Amino acid sequence: MVGAVLWYLFLKPSDYIVRFKAKTFPGEINQRLKRWARDLNNSEKIQQDGDLLHLTQTMKFGDSTHIYNWEIEPLTDSTSRVIVAIRDEAHSLKNKLTVPFSNTDFKKRSESTVMEFMEDLDEHLDKFKVRIIGEEEIPTKYIAYIPIKTTQLHKTDEMMRNFSYLMGTLLDNGVEFDGFPVIEITDWNQENDSIHFNFGRPIIRSEKLPIGTEIEYKRIFRKRALKAEYNGNYITSDRAWYALMDYAKKHNIEVENTPLEVFHDNPMNEGNQLKWTAEIYLPIKESDE
C-alpha cells in the first residue's frame, strides 16, 4: 500500500488523464492535432515521439507549464481511442493530492483544453471523406513536372504557386495534356511531416516540349498499388495516405510510403469541397522472387 502511494505521488508521470473516442483513424488525429496546436498562442510545436501514435505538447497557462502526452490507439478501421496524460511540472505533487477529491482549476483546464481539440476534430471530420477501393494499378504516364520540397501542410500552397508557370509554359509551347494533374511523393518523413514530391501533368511526348526551363520530364511506370478515393479540400488529401497505410497493415500488405495523387477538380471552379475528388495510390512493394 505504501509503495503504491509513493508511486502515485512521486513516480507516476501524469497528474491527470483524459480519455475520449474519435470516429476516425490515427493519421487524421495526428495531423489535426498538429494543425490545432499550431494555431494556439500558448502551445509550442508538437513533438512526435517515434511514431504517429505518440505526441508531446507543451502549453503555457499563465506562469504554469503543462505537458500533454497524447497517445492514439486504433480500435477499428474508423475509430480510435485517445489517451491524454497531463502534467503540471511545477505543481505536480499538489495536483496529485487534490485532483482525486475536488474539481480543481488544473483539472477543469485540462478537460476544457482536450474538449477544444475534440470539437475541432469533429468539425473537420465533416469536411472530407476517404473510401478505400482496394488493389489496382497505377497507370503508366509520361509527365512534365516540377520537383518540390515542403511539408504536408504546405503541399497545396506549393502546387498553387507553381501551377500557372507549369501549365502556362506547357500550353504556350503547344504541349498536349494526357490526364489530370498529379503529385508523386518521392520522400516522406513521417517524423517531421516533410515531403519531396513531383508536381506535374501527364502529357503526350513530342518535340514541342520546352527545354531549358524549370520543368523536367519522366515516365511513371505501371505498378500495383492500393487505391483510395478522397473527397474534400486537397489540403488534407494526405489523410488518404494514412488510411491506406492502416489498410495495408491490417491486410499484411507491404507498401512503399510514396503516395501518388491524381486531382480531378479545379478548386477555382467548384465551391463545394466535398465534390472535389482525388485518386490516391500507395504503391505495393514488389516481391524479390
mmCIF file of C-alpha atoms in Angstrom:
data_model
loop_
_atom_site.group_PDB
_atom_site.id
_atom_site.type_symbol
_atom_site.label_atom_id
_atom_site.label_comp_id
_atom_site.label_asym_id
_atom_site.label_seq_id
_atom_site.Cartn_x
_atom_site.Cartn_y
_atom_site.Cartn_z
ATOM 1 C CA MET A 1 0.000 0.000 0.000
ATOM 2 C CA VAL A 2 2.774 2.426 0.943
ATOM 3 C CA GLY A 3 4.614 1.569 -2.250
ATOM 4 C CA ALA A 4 1.548 2.316 -4.365
ATOM 5 C CA VAL A 5 1.067 5.687 -2.680
ATOM 6 C CA LEU A 6 4.715 6.619 -3.191
ATOM 7 C CA TRP A 7 4.498 5.614 -6.866
ATOM 8 C CA TYR A 8 1.352 7.710 -7.354
ATOM 9 C CA LEU A 9 2.806 10.791 -5.669
ATOM 10 C CA PHE A 10 6.379 10.762 -6.939
ATOM 11 C CA LEU A 11 6.789 8.385 -9.883
ATOM 12 C CA LYS A 12 3.510 8.470 -11.803
ATOM 13 C CA PRO A 13 4.339 10.537 -14.913
ATOM 14 C CA SER A 14 0.978 12.330 -15.149
ATOM 15 C CA ASP A 15 -1.198 14.346 -12.801
ATOM 16 C CA TYR A 16 -4.445 13.729 -14.669
ATOM 17 C CA ILE A 17 -5.632 11.634 -17.612
ATOM 18 C CA VAL A 18 -8.409 12.431 -20.084
ATOM 19 C CA ARG A 19 -9.715 9.767 -22.473
ATOM 20 C CA PHE A 20 -12.049 10.004 -25.439
ATOM 21 C CA LYS A 21 -13.047 8.093 -28.562
ATOM 22 C CA ALA A 22 -12.907 9.552 -32.056
ATOM 23 C CA LYS A 23 -14.726 8.342 -35.156
ATOM 24 C CA THR A 24 -11.659 8.386 -37.370
ATOM 25 C CA PHE A 25 -8.277 6.772 -37.968
ATOM 26 C CA PRO A 26 -4.995 7.690 -36.197
ATOM 27 C CA GLY A 27 -3.452 9.620 -39.100
ATOM 28 C CA GLU A 28 -6.267 12.172 -39.131
ATOM 29 C CA ILE A 29 -5.990 12.665 -35.355
ATOM 30 C CA ASN A 30 -2.205 13.065 -35.613
ATOM 31 C CA GLN A 31 -2.372 15.669 -38.371
ATOM 32 C CA ARG A 32 -5.354 17.552 -36.966
ATOM 33 C CA LEU A 33 -3.728 17.749 -33.540
ATOM 34 C CA LYS A 34 -0.589 19.280 -35.053
ATOM 35 C CA ARG A 35 -2.647 21.801 -37.017
ATOM 36 C CA TRP A 36 -4.786 22.681 -33.981
ATOM 37 C CA ALA A 37 -1.709 23.222 -31.794
ATOM 38 C CA ARG A 38 -0.077 25.347 -34.491
ATOM 39 C CA ASP A 39 -2.959 27.822 -34.296
ATOM 40 C CA LEU A 40 -2.768 28.203 -30.492
ATOM 41 C CA ASN A 41 -0.896 31.137 -28.967
ATOM 42 C CA ASN A 42 0.115 29.210 -25.852
ATOM 43 C CA SER A 43 1.376 25.969 -27.407
ATOM 44 C CA GLU A 44 4.838 25.020 -28.558
ATOM 45 C CA LYS A 45 5.256 22.913 -31.675
ATOM 46 C CA ILE A 46 4.098 19.361 -31.033
ATOM 47 C CA GLN A 47 6.822 16.727 -30.960
ATOM 48 C CA GLN A 48 6.145 13.300 -32.417
ATOM 49 C CA ASP A 49 7.648 10.541 -30.273
ATOM 50 C CA GLY A 50 8.862 7.859 -32.647
ATOM 51 C CA ASP A 51 5.578 7.102 -34.409
ATOM 52 C CA LEU A 52 2.360 8.884 -35.282
ATOM 53 C CA LEU A 53 0.574 7.370 -32.262
ATOM 54 C CA HIS A 54 2.574 9.248 -29.607
ATOM 55 C CA LEU A 55 2.924 13.025 -29.400
ATOM 56 C CA THR A 56 4.071 15.512 -26.763
ATOM 57 C CA GLN A 57 2.718 19.034 -26.447
ATOM 58 C CA THR A 58 3.939 21.812 -24.140
ATOM 59 C CA MET A 59 1.401 24.500 -23.240
ATOM 60 C CA LYS A 60 1.662 27.691 -21.176
ATOM 61 C CA PHE A 61 -1.121 28.804 -18.840
ATOM 62 C CA GLY A 62 -0.023 31.959 -17.026
ATOM 63 C CA ASP A 63 3.142 31.053 -15.117
ATOM 64 C CA SER A 64 2.439 27.315 -15.371
ATOM 65 C CA THR A 65 3.820 24.887 -17.952
ATOM 66 C CA HIS A 66 1.645 21.882 -18.740
ATOM 67 C CA ILE A 67 2.854 18.826 -20.634
ATOM 68 C CA TYR A 68 0.254 16.927 -22.678
ATOM 69 C CA ASN A 69 1.249 13.423 -23.748
ATOM 70 C CA TRP A 70 -1.152 12.260 -26.444
ATOM 71 C CA GLU A 71 -1.471 8.546 -27.191
ATOM 72 C CA ILE A 72 -3.630 7.371 -30.099
ATOM 73 C CA GLU A 73 -4.895 3.800 -30.080
ATOM 74 C CA PRO A 74 -6.602 2.411 -33.208
ATOM 75 C CA LEU A 75 -9.739 0.431 -32.381
ATOM 76 C CA THR A 76 -11.365 -0.293 -35.756
ATOM 77 C CA ASP A 77 -10.918 0.931 -39.328
ATOM 78 C CA SER A 78 -12.840 4.068 -38.449
ATOM 79 C CA THR A 79 -12.488 4.586 -34.691
ATOM 80 C CA SER A 80 -9.658 5.361 -32.293
ATOM 81 C CA ARG A 81 -9.169 5.937 -28.589
ATOM 82 C CA VAL A 82 -7.130 8.941 -27.451
ATOM 83 C CA ILE A 83 -5.467 8.995 -24.034
ATOM 84 C CA VAL A 84 -4.108 12.357 -22.860
ATOM 85 C CA ALA A 85 -1.768 12.254 -19.851
ATOM 86 C CA ILE A 86 -1.310 15.776 -18.447
ATOM 87 C CA ARG A 87 1.296 17.101 -16.026
ATOM 88 C CA ASP A 88 1.976 20.498 -14.460
ATOM 89 C CA GLU A 89 5.725 20.463 -13.958
ATOM 90 C CA ALA A 90 5.781 22.966 -11.082
ATOM 91 C CA HIS A 91 2.705 21.753 -9.192
ATOM 92 C CA SER A 92 2.625 18.027 -9.832
ATOM 93 C CA LEU A 93 2.539 16.891 -6.202
ATOM 94 C CA LYS A 94 -0.224 19.357 -5.331
ATOM 95 C CA ASN A 95 -2.304 18.186 -8.280
ATOM 96 C CA LYS A 96 -1.958 14.534 -7.345
ATOM 97 C CA LEU A 97 -3.147 15.293 -3.826
ATOM 98 C CA THR A 98 -6.141 17.409 -4.869
ATOM 99 C CA VAL A 99 -7.371 16.149 -8.268
ATOM 100 C CA PRO A 100 -8.935 12.892 -6.943
ATOM 101 C CA PHE A 101 -11.024 14.783 -4.384
ATOM 102 C CA SER A 102 -12.051 18.082 -5.982
ATOM 103 C CA ASN A 103 -12.694 19.771 -9.305
ATOM 104 C CA THR A 104 -9.530 21.884 -9.337
ATOM 105 C CA ASP A 105 -8.637 24.613 -11.826
ATOM 106 C CA PHE A 106 -5.948 22.308 -13.248
ATOM 107 C CA LYS A 107 -8.480 19.532 -13.761
ATOM 108 C CA LYS A 108 -11.047 21.867 -15.364
ATOM 109 C CA ARG A 109 -8.432 23.448 -17.626
ATOM 110 C CA SER A 110 -7.166 20.042 -18.728
ATOM 111 C CA GLU A 111 -10.660 18.841 -19.594
ATOM 112 C CA SER A 112 -11.601 22.040 -21.425
ATOM 113 C CA THR A 113 -8.371 22.012 -23.457
ATOM 114 C CA VAL A 114 -8.913 18.436 -24.599
ATOM 115 C CA MET A 115 -12.568 19.248 -25.301
ATOM 116 C CA GLU A 116 -11.495 22.127 -27.558
ATOM 117 C CA PHE A 117 -9.441 19.726 -29.638
ATOM 118 C CA MET A 118 -12.261 17.165 -29.738
ATOM 119 C CA GLU A 119 -14.619 19.811 -31.125
ATOM 120 C CA ASP A 120 -12.046 20.923 -33.704
ATOM 121 C CA LEU A 121 -11.512 17.317 -34.775
ATOM 122 C CA ASP A 122 -15.245 16.591 -35.066
ATOM 123 C CA GLU A 123 -15.754 19.724 -37.146
ATOM 124 C CA HIS A 124 -13.011 18.718 -39.579
ATOM 125 C CA LEU A 125 -14.329 15.163 -39.955
ATOM 126 C CA ASP A 126 -17.398 16.589 -41.698
ATOM 127 C CA LYS A 127 -15.211 18.216 -44.364
ATOM 128 C CA PHE A 128 -13.653 15.199 -46.074
ATOM 129 C CA LYS A 129 -14.260 11.551 -46.967
ATOM 130 C CA VAL A 130 -11.900 8.670 -47.700
ATOM 131 C CA ARG A 131 -13.085 5.482 -49.388
ATOM 132 C CA ILE A 132 -10.714 2.537 -49.738
ATOM 133 C CA ILE A 133 -11.130 0.894 -53.133
ATOM 134 C CA GLY A 134 -8.500 -1.830 -52.804
ATOM 135 C CA GLU A 135 -5.756 -3.123 -55.055
ATOM 136 C CA GLU A 136 -5.419 -1.584 -58.516
ATOM 137 C CA GLU A 137 -2.624 -0.424 -60.817
ATOM 138 C CA ILE A 138 -1.045 2.979 -61.185
ATOM 139 C CA PRO A 139 -1.389 3.669 -64.927
ATOM 140 C CA THR A 140 1.729 4.469 -66.912
ATOM 141 C CA LYS A 141 2.014 8.139 -67.861
ATOM 142 C CA TYR A 142 4.653 10.488 -69.231
ATOM 143 C CA ILE A 143 4.642 13.655 -67.110
ATOM 144 C CA ALA A 144 6.053 17.156 -67.173
ATOM 145 C CA TYR A 145 6.789 18.143 -63.595
ATOM 146 C CA ILE A 146 8.492 20.479 -61.142
ATOM 147 C CA PRO A 147 10.292 18.926 -58.124
ATOM 148 C CA ILE A 148 9.252 20.492 -54.805
ATOM 149 C CA LYS A 149 10.343 20.202 -51.160
ATOM 150 C CA THR A 150 7.925 21.322 -48.452
ATOM 151 C CA THR A 151 5.696 19.937 -45.670
ATOM 152 C CA GLN A 152 2.370 18.136 -45.830
ATOM 153 C CA LEU A 153 0.611 21.242 -44.540
ATOM 154 C CA HIS A 154 2.017 23.416 -47.347
ATOM 155 C CA LYS A 155 1.644 20.887 -50.164
ATOM 156 C CA THR A 156 -1.228 22.681 -51.872
ATOM 157 C CA ASP A 157 0.408 26.092 -51.360
ATOM 158 C CA GLU A 158 3.352 24.904 -53.442
ATOM 159 C CA MET A 159 1.067 23.351 -56.035
ATOM 160 C CA MET A 160 -0.797 26.631 -56.460
ATOM 161 C CA ARG A 161 2.426 28.630 -56.560
ATOM 162 C CA ASN A 162 3.786 26.508 -59.420
ATOM 163 C CA PHE A 163 0.529 25.791 -61.257
ATOM 164 C CA SER A 164 0.435 28.838 -63.529
ATOM 165 C CA TYR A 165 4.079 28.519 -64.529
ATOM 166 C CA LEU A 166 3.883 24.787 -65.254
ATOM 167 C CA MET A 167 0.595 24.803 -67.145
ATOM 168 C CA GLY A 168 1.230 28.125 -68.852
ATOM 169 C CA THR A 169 4.634 27.084 -70.168
ATOM 170 C CA LEU A 170 3.269 23.805 -71.500
ATOM 171 C CA LEU A 171 0.277 25.483 -73.162
ATOM 172 C CA ASP A 172 2.441 28.212 -74.693
ATOM 173 C CA ASN A 173 4.504 25.510 -76.375
ATOM 174 C CA GLY A 174 1.509 23.612 -77.697
ATOM 175 C CA VAL A 175 2.007 20.584 -75.448
ATOM 176 C CA GLU A 176 -0.957 18.196 -75.405
ATOM 177 C CA PHE A 177 -2.202 17.076 -71.985
ATOM 178 C CA ASP A 178 -2.915 13.404 -71.267
ATOM 179 C CA GLY A 179 -4.660 13.389 -67.904
ATOM 180 C CA PHE A 180 -5.323 15.241 -64.662
ATOM 181 C CA PRO A 181 -2.634 17.000 -62.551
ATOM 182 C CA VAL A 182 -0.662 14.660 -60.284
ATOM 183 C CA ILE A 183 1.796 14.717 -57.444
ATOM 184 C CA GLU A 184 4.264 11.892 -56.967
ATOM 185 C CA ILE A 185 5.740 11.716 -53.463
ATOM 186 C CA THR A 186 9.422 10.753 -53.648
ATOM 187 C CA ASP A 187 10.300 11.129 -49.951
ATOM 188 C CA TRP A 188 8.047 11.298 -46.886
ATOM 189 C CA ASN A 189 9.452 11.925 -43.414
ATOM 190 C CA GLN A 190 6.612 10.997 -41.087
ATOM 191 C CA GLU A 191 8.507 12.272 -38.047
ATOM 192 C CA ASN A 192 8.515 15.924 -39.137
ATOM 193 C CA ASP A 193 5.932 15.764 -41.978
ATOM 194 C CA SER A 194 8.408 16.940 -44.620
ATOM 195 C CA ILE A 195 7.833 15.733 -48.177
ATOM 196 C CA HIS A 196 9.606 15.819 -51.520
ATOM 197 C CA PHE A 197 7.306 15.499 -54.496
ATOM 198 C CA ASN A 198 6.988 15.990 -58.213
ATOM 199 C CA PHE A 199 4.053 18.183 -59.178
ATOM 200 C CA GLY A 200 3.140 17.581 -62.776
ATOM 201 C CA ARG A 201 0.734 16.932 -65.586
ATOM 202 C CA PRO A 202 0.591 13.876 -67.841
ATOM 203 C CA ILE A 203 1.403 14.867 -71.423
ATOM 204 C CA ILE A 204 1.825 13.411 -74.889
ATOM 205 C CA ARG A 205 5.558 13.183 -75.531
ATOM 206 C CA SER A 206 6.559 15.251 -78.576
ATOM 207 C CA GLU A 207 9.185 17.587 -79.999
ATOM 208 C CA LYS A 208 7.244 20.567 -78.629
ATOM 209 C CA LEU A 209 8.371 20.040 -75.034
ATOM 210 C CA PRO A 210 10.052 23.180 -73.649
ATOM 211 C CA ILE A 211 13.727 22.640 -72.805
ATOM 212 C CA GLY A 212 15.956 24.772 -70.569
ATOM 213 C CA THR A 213 13.205 25.623 -68.070
ATOM 214 C CA GLU A 214 12.457 24.519 -64.505
ATOM 215 C CA ILE A 215 10.244 21.788 -65.939
ATOM 216 C CA GLU A 216 11.524 18.206 -66.002
ATOM 217 C CA TYR A 217 10.162 15.080 -67.667
ATOM 218 C CA LYS A 218 9.811 11.434 -66.701
ATOM 219 C CA ARG A 219 7.677 8.363 -67.173
ATOM 220 C CA ILE A 220 5.601 6.930 -64.345
ATOM 221 C CA PHE A 221 5.510 3.189 -64.930
ATOM 222 C CA ARG A 222 2.592 0.855 -64.326
ATOM 223 C CA LYS A 223 2.717 -0.505 -60.786
ATOM 224 C CA ARG A 224 0.491 -2.424 -58.372
ATOM 225 C CA ALA A 225 -0.889 -0.208 -55.643
ATOM 226 C CA LEU A 226 -3.594 0.233 -53.049
ATOM 227 C CA LYS A 227 -6.110 2.844 -54.109
ATOM 228 C CA ALA A 228 -8.449 5.187 -52.267
ATOM 229 C CA GLU A 229 -10.839 7.909 -53.338
ATOM 230 C CA TYR A 230 -10.633 11.188 -51.444
ATOM 231 C CA ASN A 231 -13.297 13.903 -51.377
ATOM 232 C CA GLY A 232 -12.605 17.250 -49.760
ATOM 233 C CA ASN A 233 -10.164 20.124 -49.759
ATOM 234 C CA TYR A 234 -6.906 18.991 -51.332
ATOM 235 C CA ILE A 235 -5.006 20.494 -48.384
ATOM 236 C CA THR A 236 -5.891 17.362 -46.414
ATOM 237 C CA SER A 237 -5.813 14.733 -49.157
ATOM 238 C CA ASP A 238 -2.877 13.239 -47.247
ATOM 239 C CA ARG A 239 -5.452 11.737 -44.863
ATOM 240 C CA ALA A 240 -5.960 9.073 -47.512
ATOM 241 C CA TRP A 241 -2.259 8.167 -47.229
ATOM 242 C CA TYR A 242 -2.770 7.224 -43.594
ATOM 243 C CA ALA A 243 -5.994 5.363 -44.320
ATOM 244 C CA LEU A 244 -4.195 3.311 -46.974
ATOM 245 C CA MET A 245 -1.305 2.563 -44.610
ATOM 246 C CA ASP A 246 -3.768 1.330 -41.993
ATOM 247 C CA TYR A 247 -5.467 -0.841 -44.612
ATOM 248 C CA ALA A 248 -2.110 -2.257 -45.719
ATOM 249 C CA LYS A 249 -1.125 -3.073 -42.139
ATOM 250 C CA LYS A 250 -4.451 -4.773 -41.420
ATOM 251 C CA HIS A 251 -4.157 -6.934 -44.549
ATOM 252 C CA ASN A 252 -0.412 -7.643 -44.201
ATOM 253 C CA ILE A 253 0.451 -5.854 -47.443
ATOM 254 C CA GLU A 254 3.930 -4.353 -47.695
ATOM 255 C CA VAL A 255 3.782 -0.901 -49.235
ATOM 256 C CA GLU A 256 6.122 1.911 -50.203
ATOM 257 C CA ASN A 257 5.450 5.209 -48.449
ATOM 258 C CA THR A 258 5.493 7.154 -51.722
ATOM 259 C CA PRO A 259 1.863 8.048 -52.470
ATOM 260 C CA LEU A 260 0.673 9.246 -55.866
ATOM 261 C CA GLU A 261 -2.268 11.640 -56.088
ATOM 262 C CA VAL A 262 -4.410 12.428 -59.136
ATOM 263 C CA PHE A 263 -6.550 15.572 -58.819
ATOM 264 C CA HIS A 264 -9.787 15.581 -60.808
ATOM 265 C CA ASP A 265 -11.141 19.020 -59.933
ATOM 266 C CA ASN A 266 -10.050 22.622 -60.193
ATOM 267 C CA PRO A 267 -10.821 24.233 -56.803
ATOM 268 C CA MET A 268 -11.437 27.543 -58.599
ATOM 269 C CA ASN A 269 -14.415 26.033 -60.437
ATOM 270 C CA GLU A 270 -16.167 24.076 -57.676
ATOM 271 C CA GLY A 271 -17.223 25.697 -54.411
ATOM 272 C CA ASN A 272 -18.431 22.548 -52.638
ATOM 273 C CA GLN A 273 -15.205 20.985 -51.361
ATOM 274 C CA LEU A 274 -16.832 17.606 -50.737
ATOM 275 C CA LYS A 275 -17.269 17.354 -54.508
ATOM 276 C CA TRP A 276 -13.522 17.679 -55.095
ATOM 277 C CA THR A 277 -12.189 14.239 -55.982
ATOM 278 C CA ALA A 278 -8.680 12.816 -55.912
ATOM 279 C CA GLU A 279 -7.447 9.312 -56.622
ATOM 280 C CA ILE A 280 -4.796 8.266 -54.117
ATOM 281 C CA TYR A 281 -2.401 5.384 -54.790
ATOM 282 C CA LEU A 282 0.031 3.756 -52.358
ATOM 283 C CA PRO A 283 2.493 1.512 -54.244
ATOM 284 C CA ILE A 284 2.793 -2.126 -53.175
ATOM 285 C CA LYS A 285 6.340 -3.370 -52.635
ATOM 286 C CA GLU A 286 7.409 -5.737 -55.332
ATOM 287 C CA SER A 287 8.374 -9.273 -54.331
ATOM 288 C CA ASP A 288 12.064 -10.225 -54.537
ATOM 289 C CA GLU A 289 11.073 -13.558 -56.043
#
